[in-house]
Coordinates of C-alpha atoms in Angstrom, one line a residue:
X26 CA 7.5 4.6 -30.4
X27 CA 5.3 6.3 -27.8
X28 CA 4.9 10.5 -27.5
X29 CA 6.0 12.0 -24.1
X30 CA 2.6 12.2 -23.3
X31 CA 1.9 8.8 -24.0
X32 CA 4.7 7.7 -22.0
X33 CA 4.2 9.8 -19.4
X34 CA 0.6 8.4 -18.9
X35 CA 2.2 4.7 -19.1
X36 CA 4.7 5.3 -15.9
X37 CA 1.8 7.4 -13.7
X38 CA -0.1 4.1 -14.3
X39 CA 3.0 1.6 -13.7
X40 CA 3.3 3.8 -10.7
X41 CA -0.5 2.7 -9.4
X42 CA -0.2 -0.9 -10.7
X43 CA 3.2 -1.3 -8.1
X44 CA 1.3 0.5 -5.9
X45 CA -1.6 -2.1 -5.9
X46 CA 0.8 -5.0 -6.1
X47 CA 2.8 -4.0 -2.7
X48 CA -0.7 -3.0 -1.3
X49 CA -2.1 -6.8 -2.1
X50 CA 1.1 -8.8 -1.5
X51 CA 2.5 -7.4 1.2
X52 CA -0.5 -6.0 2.7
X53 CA -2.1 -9.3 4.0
X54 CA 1.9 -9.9 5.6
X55 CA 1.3 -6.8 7.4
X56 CA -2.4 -7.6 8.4
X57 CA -1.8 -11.0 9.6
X58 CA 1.1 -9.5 11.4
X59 CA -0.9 -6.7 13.1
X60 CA -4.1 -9.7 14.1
X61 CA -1.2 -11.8 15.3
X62 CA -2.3 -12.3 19.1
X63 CA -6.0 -11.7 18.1
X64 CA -6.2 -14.3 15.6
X65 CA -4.0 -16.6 18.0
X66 CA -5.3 -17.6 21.3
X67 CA -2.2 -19.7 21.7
X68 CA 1.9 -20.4 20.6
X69 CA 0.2 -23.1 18.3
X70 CA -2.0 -20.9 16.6
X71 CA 0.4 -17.9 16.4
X72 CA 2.8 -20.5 14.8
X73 CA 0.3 -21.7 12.1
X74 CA -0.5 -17.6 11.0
X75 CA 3.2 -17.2 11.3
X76 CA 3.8 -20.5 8.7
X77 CA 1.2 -19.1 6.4
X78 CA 3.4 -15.5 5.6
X79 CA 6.7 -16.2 6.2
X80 CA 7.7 -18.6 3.1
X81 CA 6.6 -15.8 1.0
X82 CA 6.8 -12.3 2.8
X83 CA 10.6 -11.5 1.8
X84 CA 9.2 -12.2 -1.7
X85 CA 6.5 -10.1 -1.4
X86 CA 8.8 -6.9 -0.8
X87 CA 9.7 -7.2 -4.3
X88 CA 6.7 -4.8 -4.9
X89 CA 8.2 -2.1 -2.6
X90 CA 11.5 -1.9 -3.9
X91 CA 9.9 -1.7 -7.4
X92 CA 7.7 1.2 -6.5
X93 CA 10.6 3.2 -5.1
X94 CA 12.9 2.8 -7.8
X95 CA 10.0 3.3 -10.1
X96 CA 9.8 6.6 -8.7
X97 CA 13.5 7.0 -8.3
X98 CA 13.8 6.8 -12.4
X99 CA 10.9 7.8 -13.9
X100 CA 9.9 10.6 -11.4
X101 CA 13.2 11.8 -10.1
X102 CA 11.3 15.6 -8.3
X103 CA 8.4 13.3 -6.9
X104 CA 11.4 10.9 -5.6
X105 CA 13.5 14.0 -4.4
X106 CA 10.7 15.8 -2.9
X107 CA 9.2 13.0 -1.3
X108 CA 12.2 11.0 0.1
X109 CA 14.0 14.2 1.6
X110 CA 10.9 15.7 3.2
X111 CA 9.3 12.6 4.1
X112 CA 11.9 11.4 5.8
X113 CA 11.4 11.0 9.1
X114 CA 8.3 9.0 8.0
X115 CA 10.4 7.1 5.8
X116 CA 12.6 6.0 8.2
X117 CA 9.7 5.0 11.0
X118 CA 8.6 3.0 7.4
X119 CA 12.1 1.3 7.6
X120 CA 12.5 0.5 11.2
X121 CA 9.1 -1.2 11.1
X122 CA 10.0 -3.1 7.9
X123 CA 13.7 -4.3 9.8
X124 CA 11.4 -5.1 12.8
X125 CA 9.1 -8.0 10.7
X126 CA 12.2 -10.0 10.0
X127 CA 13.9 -10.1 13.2
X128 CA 10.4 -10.5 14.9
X129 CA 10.2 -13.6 12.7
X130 CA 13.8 -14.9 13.5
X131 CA 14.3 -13.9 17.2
X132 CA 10.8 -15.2 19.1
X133 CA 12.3 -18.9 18.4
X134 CA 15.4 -18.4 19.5
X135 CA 14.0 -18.6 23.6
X136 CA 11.9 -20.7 24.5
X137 CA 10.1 -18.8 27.0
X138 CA 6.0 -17.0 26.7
X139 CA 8.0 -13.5 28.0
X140 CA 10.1 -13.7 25.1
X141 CA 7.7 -15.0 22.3
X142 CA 5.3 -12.2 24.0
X143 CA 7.6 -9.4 23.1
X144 CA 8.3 -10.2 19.9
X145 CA 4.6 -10.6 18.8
X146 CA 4.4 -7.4 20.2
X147 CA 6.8 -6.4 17.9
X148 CA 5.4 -7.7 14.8
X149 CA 1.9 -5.9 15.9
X150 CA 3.9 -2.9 16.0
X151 CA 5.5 -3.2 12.7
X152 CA 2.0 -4.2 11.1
X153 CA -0.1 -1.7 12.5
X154 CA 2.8 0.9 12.1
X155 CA 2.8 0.2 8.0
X156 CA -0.6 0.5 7.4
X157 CA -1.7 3.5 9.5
X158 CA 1.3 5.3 7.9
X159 CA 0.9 4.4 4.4
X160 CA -2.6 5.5 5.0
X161 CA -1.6 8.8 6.6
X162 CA 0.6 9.7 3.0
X163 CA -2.1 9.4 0.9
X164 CA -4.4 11.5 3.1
X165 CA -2.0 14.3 3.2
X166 CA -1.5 14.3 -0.6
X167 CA -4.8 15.3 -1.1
X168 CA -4.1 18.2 2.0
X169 CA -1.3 19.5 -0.1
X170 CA 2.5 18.8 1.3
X171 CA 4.8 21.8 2.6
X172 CA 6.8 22.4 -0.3
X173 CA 8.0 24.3 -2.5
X174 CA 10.6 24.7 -5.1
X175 CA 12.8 27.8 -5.8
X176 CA 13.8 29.3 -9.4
X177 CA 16.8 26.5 -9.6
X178 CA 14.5 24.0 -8.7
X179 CA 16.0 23.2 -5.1
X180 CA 13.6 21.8 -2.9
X181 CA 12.5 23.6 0.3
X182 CA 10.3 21.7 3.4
X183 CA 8.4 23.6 5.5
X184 CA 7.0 21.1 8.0
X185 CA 7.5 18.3 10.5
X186 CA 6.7 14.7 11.0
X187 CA 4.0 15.5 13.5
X188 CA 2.2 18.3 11.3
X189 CA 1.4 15.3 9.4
X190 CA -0.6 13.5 11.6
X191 CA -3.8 16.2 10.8
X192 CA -7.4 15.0 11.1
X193 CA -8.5 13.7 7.4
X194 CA -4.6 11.9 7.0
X195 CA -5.5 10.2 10.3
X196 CA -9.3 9.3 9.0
X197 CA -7.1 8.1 5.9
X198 CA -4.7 6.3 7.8
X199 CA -7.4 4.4 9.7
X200 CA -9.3 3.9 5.9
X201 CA -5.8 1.7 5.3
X202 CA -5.7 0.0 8.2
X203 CA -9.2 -1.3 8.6
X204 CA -8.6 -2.1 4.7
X205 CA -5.5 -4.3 4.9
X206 CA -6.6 -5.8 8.3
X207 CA -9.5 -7.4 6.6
X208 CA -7.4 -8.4 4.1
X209 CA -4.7 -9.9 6.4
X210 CA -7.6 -11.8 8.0
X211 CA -9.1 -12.9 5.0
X212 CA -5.4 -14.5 3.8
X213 CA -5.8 -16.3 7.8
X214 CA -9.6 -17.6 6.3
X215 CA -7.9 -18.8 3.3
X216 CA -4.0 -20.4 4.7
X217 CA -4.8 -21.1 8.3
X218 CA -6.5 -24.0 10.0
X219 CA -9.6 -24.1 10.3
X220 CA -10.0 -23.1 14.0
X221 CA -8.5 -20.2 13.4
X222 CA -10.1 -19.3 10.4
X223 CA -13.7 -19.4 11.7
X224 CA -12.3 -16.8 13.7
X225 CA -10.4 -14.9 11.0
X226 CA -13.9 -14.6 9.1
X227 CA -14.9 -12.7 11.8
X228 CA -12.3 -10.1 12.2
X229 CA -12.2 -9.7 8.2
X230 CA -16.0 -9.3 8.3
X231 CA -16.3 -6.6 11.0
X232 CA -12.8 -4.7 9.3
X233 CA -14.6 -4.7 6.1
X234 CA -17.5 -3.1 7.1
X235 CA -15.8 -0.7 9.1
X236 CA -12.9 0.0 6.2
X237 CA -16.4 0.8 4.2
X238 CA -18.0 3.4 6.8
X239 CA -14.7 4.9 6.7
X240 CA -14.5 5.0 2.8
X241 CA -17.5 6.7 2.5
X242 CA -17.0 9.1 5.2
X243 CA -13.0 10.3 4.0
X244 CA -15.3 10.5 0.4
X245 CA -17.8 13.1 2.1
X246 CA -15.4 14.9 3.3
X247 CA -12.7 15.0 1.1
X248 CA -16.0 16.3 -1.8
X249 CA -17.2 18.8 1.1
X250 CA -14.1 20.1 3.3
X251 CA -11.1 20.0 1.4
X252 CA -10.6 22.2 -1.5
X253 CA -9.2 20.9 -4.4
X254 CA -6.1 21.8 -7.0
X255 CA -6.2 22.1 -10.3
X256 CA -4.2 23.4 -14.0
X257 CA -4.8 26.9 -14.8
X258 CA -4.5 27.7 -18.2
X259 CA -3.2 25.6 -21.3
X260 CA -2.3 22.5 -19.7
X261 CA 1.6 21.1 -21.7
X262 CA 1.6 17.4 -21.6
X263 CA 5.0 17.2 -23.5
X264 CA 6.9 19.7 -22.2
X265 CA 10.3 19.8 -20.2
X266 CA 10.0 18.7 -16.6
X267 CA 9.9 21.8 -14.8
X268 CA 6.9 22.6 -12.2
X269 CA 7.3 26.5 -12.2
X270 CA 6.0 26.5 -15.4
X271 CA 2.2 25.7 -14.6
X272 CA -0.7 27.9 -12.5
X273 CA -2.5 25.9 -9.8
X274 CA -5.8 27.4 -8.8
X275 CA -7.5 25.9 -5.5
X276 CA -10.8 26.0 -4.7
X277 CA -12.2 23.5 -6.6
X278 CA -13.1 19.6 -5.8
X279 CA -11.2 16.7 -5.8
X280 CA -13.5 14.7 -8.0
X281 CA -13.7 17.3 -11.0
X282 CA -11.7 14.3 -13.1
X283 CA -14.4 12.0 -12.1
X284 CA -17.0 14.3 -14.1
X285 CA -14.6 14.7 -16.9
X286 CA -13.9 11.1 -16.9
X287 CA -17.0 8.9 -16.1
X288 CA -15.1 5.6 -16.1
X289 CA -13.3 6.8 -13.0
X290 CA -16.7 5.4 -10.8
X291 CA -15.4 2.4 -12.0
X292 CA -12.8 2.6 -9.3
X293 CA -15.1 3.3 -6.0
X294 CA -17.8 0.7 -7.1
X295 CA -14.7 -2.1 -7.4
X296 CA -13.6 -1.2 -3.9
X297 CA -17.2 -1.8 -2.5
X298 CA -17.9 -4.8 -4.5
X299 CA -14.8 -6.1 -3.2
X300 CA -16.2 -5.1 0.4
X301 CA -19.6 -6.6 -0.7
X302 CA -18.2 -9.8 -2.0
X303 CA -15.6 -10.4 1.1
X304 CA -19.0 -9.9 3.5
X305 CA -20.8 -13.0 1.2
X306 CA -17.8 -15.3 -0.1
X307 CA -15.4 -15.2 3.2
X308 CA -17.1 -18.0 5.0
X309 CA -17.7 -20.1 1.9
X310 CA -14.7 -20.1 0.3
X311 CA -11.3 -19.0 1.2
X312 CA -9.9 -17.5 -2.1
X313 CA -13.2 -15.9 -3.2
X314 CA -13.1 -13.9 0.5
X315 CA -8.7 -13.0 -1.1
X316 CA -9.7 -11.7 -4.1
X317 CA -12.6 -9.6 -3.0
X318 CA -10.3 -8.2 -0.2
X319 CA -8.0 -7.3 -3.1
X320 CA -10.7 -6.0 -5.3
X321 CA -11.0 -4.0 -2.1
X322 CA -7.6 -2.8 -1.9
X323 CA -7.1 -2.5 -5.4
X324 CA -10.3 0.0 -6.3
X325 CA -9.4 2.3 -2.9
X326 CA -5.8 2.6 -4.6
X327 CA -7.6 3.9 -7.7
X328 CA -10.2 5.5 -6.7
X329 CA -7.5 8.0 -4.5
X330 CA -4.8 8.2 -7.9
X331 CA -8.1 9.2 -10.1
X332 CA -8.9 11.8 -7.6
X333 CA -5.6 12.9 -7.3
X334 CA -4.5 12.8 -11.3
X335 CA -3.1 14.7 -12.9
X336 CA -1.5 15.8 -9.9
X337 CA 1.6 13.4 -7.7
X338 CA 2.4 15.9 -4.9
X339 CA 0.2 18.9 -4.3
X340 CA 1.6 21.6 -2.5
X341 CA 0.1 23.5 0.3
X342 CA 2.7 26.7 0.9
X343 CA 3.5 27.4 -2.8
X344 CA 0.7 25.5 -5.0
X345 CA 2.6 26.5 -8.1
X346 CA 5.1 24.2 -7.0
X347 CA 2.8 21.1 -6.9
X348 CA 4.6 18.3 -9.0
X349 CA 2.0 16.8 -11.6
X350 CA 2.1 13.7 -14.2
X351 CA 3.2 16.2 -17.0
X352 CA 6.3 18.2 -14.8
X353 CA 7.7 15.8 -12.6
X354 CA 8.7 13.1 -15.1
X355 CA 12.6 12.0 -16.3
X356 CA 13.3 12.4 -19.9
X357 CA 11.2 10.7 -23.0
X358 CA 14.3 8.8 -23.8
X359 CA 14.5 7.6 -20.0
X360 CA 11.2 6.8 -19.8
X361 CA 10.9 4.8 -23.0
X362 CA 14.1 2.4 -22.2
X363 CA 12.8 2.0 -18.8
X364 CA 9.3 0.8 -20.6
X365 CA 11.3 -1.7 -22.4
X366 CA 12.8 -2.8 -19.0
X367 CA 9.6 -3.6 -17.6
X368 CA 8.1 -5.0 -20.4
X369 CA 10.9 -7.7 -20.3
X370 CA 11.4 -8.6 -16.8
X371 CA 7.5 -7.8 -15.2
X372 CA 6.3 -10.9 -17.0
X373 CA 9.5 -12.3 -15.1
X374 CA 8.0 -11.3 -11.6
X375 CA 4.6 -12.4 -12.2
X376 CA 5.7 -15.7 -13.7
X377 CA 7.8 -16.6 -10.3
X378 CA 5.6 -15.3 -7.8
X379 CA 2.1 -17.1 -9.3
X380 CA 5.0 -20.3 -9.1
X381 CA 5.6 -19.8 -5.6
X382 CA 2.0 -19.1 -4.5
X383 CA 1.1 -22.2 -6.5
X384 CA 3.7 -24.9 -4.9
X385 CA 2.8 -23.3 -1.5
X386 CA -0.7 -23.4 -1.6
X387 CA -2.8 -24.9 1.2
X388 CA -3.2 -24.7 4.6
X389 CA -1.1 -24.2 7.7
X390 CA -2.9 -27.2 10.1
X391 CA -2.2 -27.3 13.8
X392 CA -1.6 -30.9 13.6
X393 CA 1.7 -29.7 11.2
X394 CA 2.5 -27.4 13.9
X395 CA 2.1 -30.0 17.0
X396 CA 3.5 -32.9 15.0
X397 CA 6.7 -30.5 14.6
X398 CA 7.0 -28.8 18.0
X399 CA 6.8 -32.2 19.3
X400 CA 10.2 -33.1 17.4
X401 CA 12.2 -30.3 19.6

């Protein structure tokens, strides 16, 4: 049986792992939604990019739903915290994720460019809306949240929706959505036809390159201009959950745990190889160009949890209050059944969704797409 520690450690990694797998899977749904009338020069085309995501998108979600009751179980103050003071967020999150489905749905239902117009609209809106958003989150983590606990441990929020929306969370928001819209386009170089993905190599090329400006520059800045948090004193790895307990001291940098921890590195140079390898593979072959995208997505993930660890959810008005990997967790007991959970059914969701992605695999031709129009 795993310490607390040990467990601990497991779930703050379980944690990243769902957060790279909603990132991946449902991040190229997002991206080809967002490039929807870029991409598509006409109802034909829009109807091929359309084909390639929507067989698997609702699928996809599975990742999203993990990662919040993940949090809801094995980090109950990150989830409390988060979810209550987040909220208004949250809740543009959720209108853009209701708007994907009936964008889908309801742009067939009239036959009429107005109508279909609108509705891709719609589906921009939901795309860019996820991305820039998600993006803004993480940028404010590193800002510090407005939050803060009293002795009983009830949760106070300080802020607003808009006092999120500060300069480095925007630079961060715009990090994720150059990121996920070359990997949308890269999924359209790999699914669509091949008119379209001449013209999806493109887009993915010029996101890339301007997701890795980006990168580097929210690095600079975040290692120059934004003080960082840290444990004061004896850190407890195994103690009760209970954030009062700890010091925080500010003023140091972000990357200390990357000196500590050499391997860390590993994350940044996996997000530009991926960045590097989706510039040379895209226009050769269309998975190599999808899985450097997600090599992409998957080191900027890490490389922001390494930065941040051991930390979940600085705080900015009462640092003390900061929820960490060691305070913020549910009980060893909890934790370990809930290991034994995933160790059963993760398999499960890998198994099925590798199936689907096989027995769907090809392109989306606009001969398929004429041929069937042409039935109605």
């Amino acid at each position: 049986m795993f310490d607390y520690e040990t467990l601990r450690i497991i779930w703050w990694a379980l944690i990243g792992i769902l957060l790279i797998g909603f990132a991946i899977m449902d991040g190229f749904d997002f991206g080809v939604a967002a490039l929807l009338r870029v991409l598509g020069k006409d109802e034909h085309e829009r109807v091929v990019l359309l084909e390639t995501i929507e067989p698997t998108w609702e699928g996809n979600q599975v990742w999203f739903i993990l990662g919040g009751g993940a949090v809801f179980a094995a980090w109950p103050l990150l989830y409390a915290a988060s979810f209550s003071g987040l909220y208004v967020a949250m809740f543009v999150l959720l209108v853009a994720f209701i708007i994907r489905p009936v964008g889908f749905n309801f742009r067939e239902k009239v036959h009429n460019a107005t109508w279909k117009a609108v509705w891709d609209y719609a589906l921009v809106a939901s795309g860019v809306i996820v991305m820039l958003v998600c993006g803004v989150a993480f940028g404010n983590l590193f800002l510090g949240l407005p939050f803060h606990f009293d002795g009983d441990l009830r949760m106070t929020w300080d802020g607003t929706f808009f006092q999120l929306f500060r300069p480095f969370a925007l630079l961060s928001g715009l990090v994720s959505l150059s990121m996920l819209l070359a990997h949308g386009a890269a999924w359209a170089a790999m699914k669509a036809d091949h008119v379209i993905a001449e013209r999806a190599v493109r887009v993915s090329r010029i996101a890339s390159l301007v997701y890795v400006v980006l990168f580097v520059l929210a690095g600079v800045w975040l290692a120059y201009g934004i003080p960082g948090y840290a444990v004061a004193g004896p850190v407890v790895t195994d103690g009760v959950s209970n954030p009062l307990a700890k010091q925080v001291a500010m003023g140091g940098s972000w990357f200390a745990g990357y000196l500590t921890h050499p391997l860390f590195w590993a994350a940044p140079v996996i997000a530009f190889a991926g960045a590097l390898g989706l510039q040379v593979f895209i226009g050769r072959r269309g998975f190599m160009g999808f899985f450097c995208s997600s090599l992409a997505v998957a080191g900027t993930i890490l490389s922001a949890g390494f930065a941040l660890f051991p930390f979940l959810m600085p705080s900015a008005t009462s640092p003390t209050s900061s929820l960490t990997v060691w305070d913020a967790s549910s009980s060893e007991g909890t934790l370990f059944l809930m290991l034994c959970v995933t160790v059963v059914f993760m398999p499960i969701i890998l198994l099925y969704t590798g199936w689907v992605f096989r027995v769907m695999r090809g392109r989306v031709t606009l001969e398929h797409v004429r041929k069937s129009h042409s039935m109605y």
